[in-house]
Amino acid sequence: MNPGELFNEFMHRFESLWGQDLASVDNEMRAQIRRVARSAFDKMDLVTREEFDAQCAVLARARETLERLEQTVRELQQQLPKQSPHSE
């Protein structure tokens, strides 16, 4: 569900929750409610499930690369000759 669909679903549920009470509100008030709700949704910076899953995959690959690099650094450090603190 994309952010626009999520907003529409929210408004549908909001209107059904208020039922007849919202029906008595004039169009200007309805429009104001929609503007406030839209503003709140826009500030949430929502992403689609597909975008979220793609970023999770990118993060997992980056994490794997980092772990391999850390292992390589450890192996290289073990290959360095041990230096005493006063040898410099």
Tab-separated table of C-alpha atoms in Angstrom, residues 20-85:
chain	number	residue	atom	x	y	z
A	20	GLN	CA	-23.457	10.626	11.044
A	21	ASP	CA	-21.598	13.149	13.183
A	22	LEU	CA	-19.202	13.836	10.315
A	23	ALA	CA	-22.052	13.944	7.803
A	24	SER	CA	-23.407	17.000	9.583
A	25	VAL	CA	-20.096	18.840	9.221
A	26	ASP	CA	-20.022	21.218	6.297
A	27	ASN	CA	-17.700	20.751	3.329
A	28	GLU	CA	-15.246	23.407	4.499
A	29	MET	CA	-14.775	21.612	7.813
A	30	ARG	CA	-14.340	18.292	5.985
A	31	ALA	CA	-11.728	19.877	3.738
A	32	GLN	CA	-9.900	21.236	6.791
A	33	ILE	CA	-9.898	17.784	8.409
A	34	ARG	CA	-8.449	16.312	5.215
A	35	ARG	CA	-5.754	19.032	5.057
A	36	VAL	CA	-4.711	18.422	8.656
A	37	ALA	CA	-4.663	14.656	8.165
A	38	ARG	CA	-2.722	14.988	4.884
A	39	SER	CA	-0.190	17.267	6.552
A	40	ALA	CA	0.307	14.766	9.373
A	41	PHE	CA	0.787	11.909	6.896
A	42	ASP	CA	3.242	13.964	4.822
A	43	LYS	CA	5.328	14.705	7.911
A	44	MET	CA	5.550	10.978	8.651
A	45	ASP	CA	7.706	10.511	5.530
A	46	LEU	CA	6.097	7.138	4.797
A	47	VAL	CA	7.552	4.672	2.304
A	48	THR	CA	6.044	1.704	0.550
A	49	ARG	CA	6.694	-1.849	1.724
A	50	GLU	CA	8.689	-2.435	-1.482
A	51	GLU	CA	10.958	0.552	-0.764
A	52	PHE	CA	11.413	-0.597	2.828
A	53	ASP	CA	12.264	-4.160	1.768
A	54	ALA	CA	14.730	-2.892	-0.848
A	55	GLN	CA	16.510	-0.740	1.742
A	56	CYS	CA	16.625	-3.692	4.161
A	57	ALA	CA	18.332	-5.758	1.450
A	58	VAL	CA	20.860	-2.980	0.806
A	59	LEU	CA	21.546	-2.728	4.528
A	60	ALA	CA	22.012	-6.500	4.836
A	61	ARG	CA	24.550	-6.490	1.974
A	62	ALA	CA	26.403	-3.559	3.532
A	63	ARG	CA	26.464	-5.341	6.888
A	64	GLU	CA	27.891	-8.496	5.257
A	65	THR	CA	30.574	-6.448	3.498
A	66	LEU	CA	31.483	-4.697	6.732
A	67	GLU	CA	31.791	-8.016	8.571
A	68	ARG	CA	34.088	-9.383	5.829
A	69	LEU	CA	36.232	-6.240	5.967
A	70	GLU	CA	36.467	-6.418	9.765
A	71	GLN	CA	37.591	-10.058	9.500
A	72	THR	CA	40.215	-9.122	6.905
A	73	VAL	CA	41.548	-6.341	9.142
A	74	ARG	CA	41.787	-8.749	12.090
A	75	GLU	CA	43.684	-11.259	9.951
A	76	LEU	CA	46.067	-8.586	8.672
A	77	GLN	CA	46.659	-7.296	12.207
A	78	GLN	CA	47.574	-10.804	13.329
A	79	GLN	CA	50.154	-11.006	10.531
A	80	LEU	CA	51.943	-7.831	11.674
A	81	PRO	CA	55.046	-8.386	13.774
A	82	LYS	CA	54.497	-7.696	17.452
A	83	GLN	CA	56.181	-4.433	18.420
A	84	SER	CA	57.190	-3.655	21.940
A	85	PRO	CA	56.010	-0.288	23.270
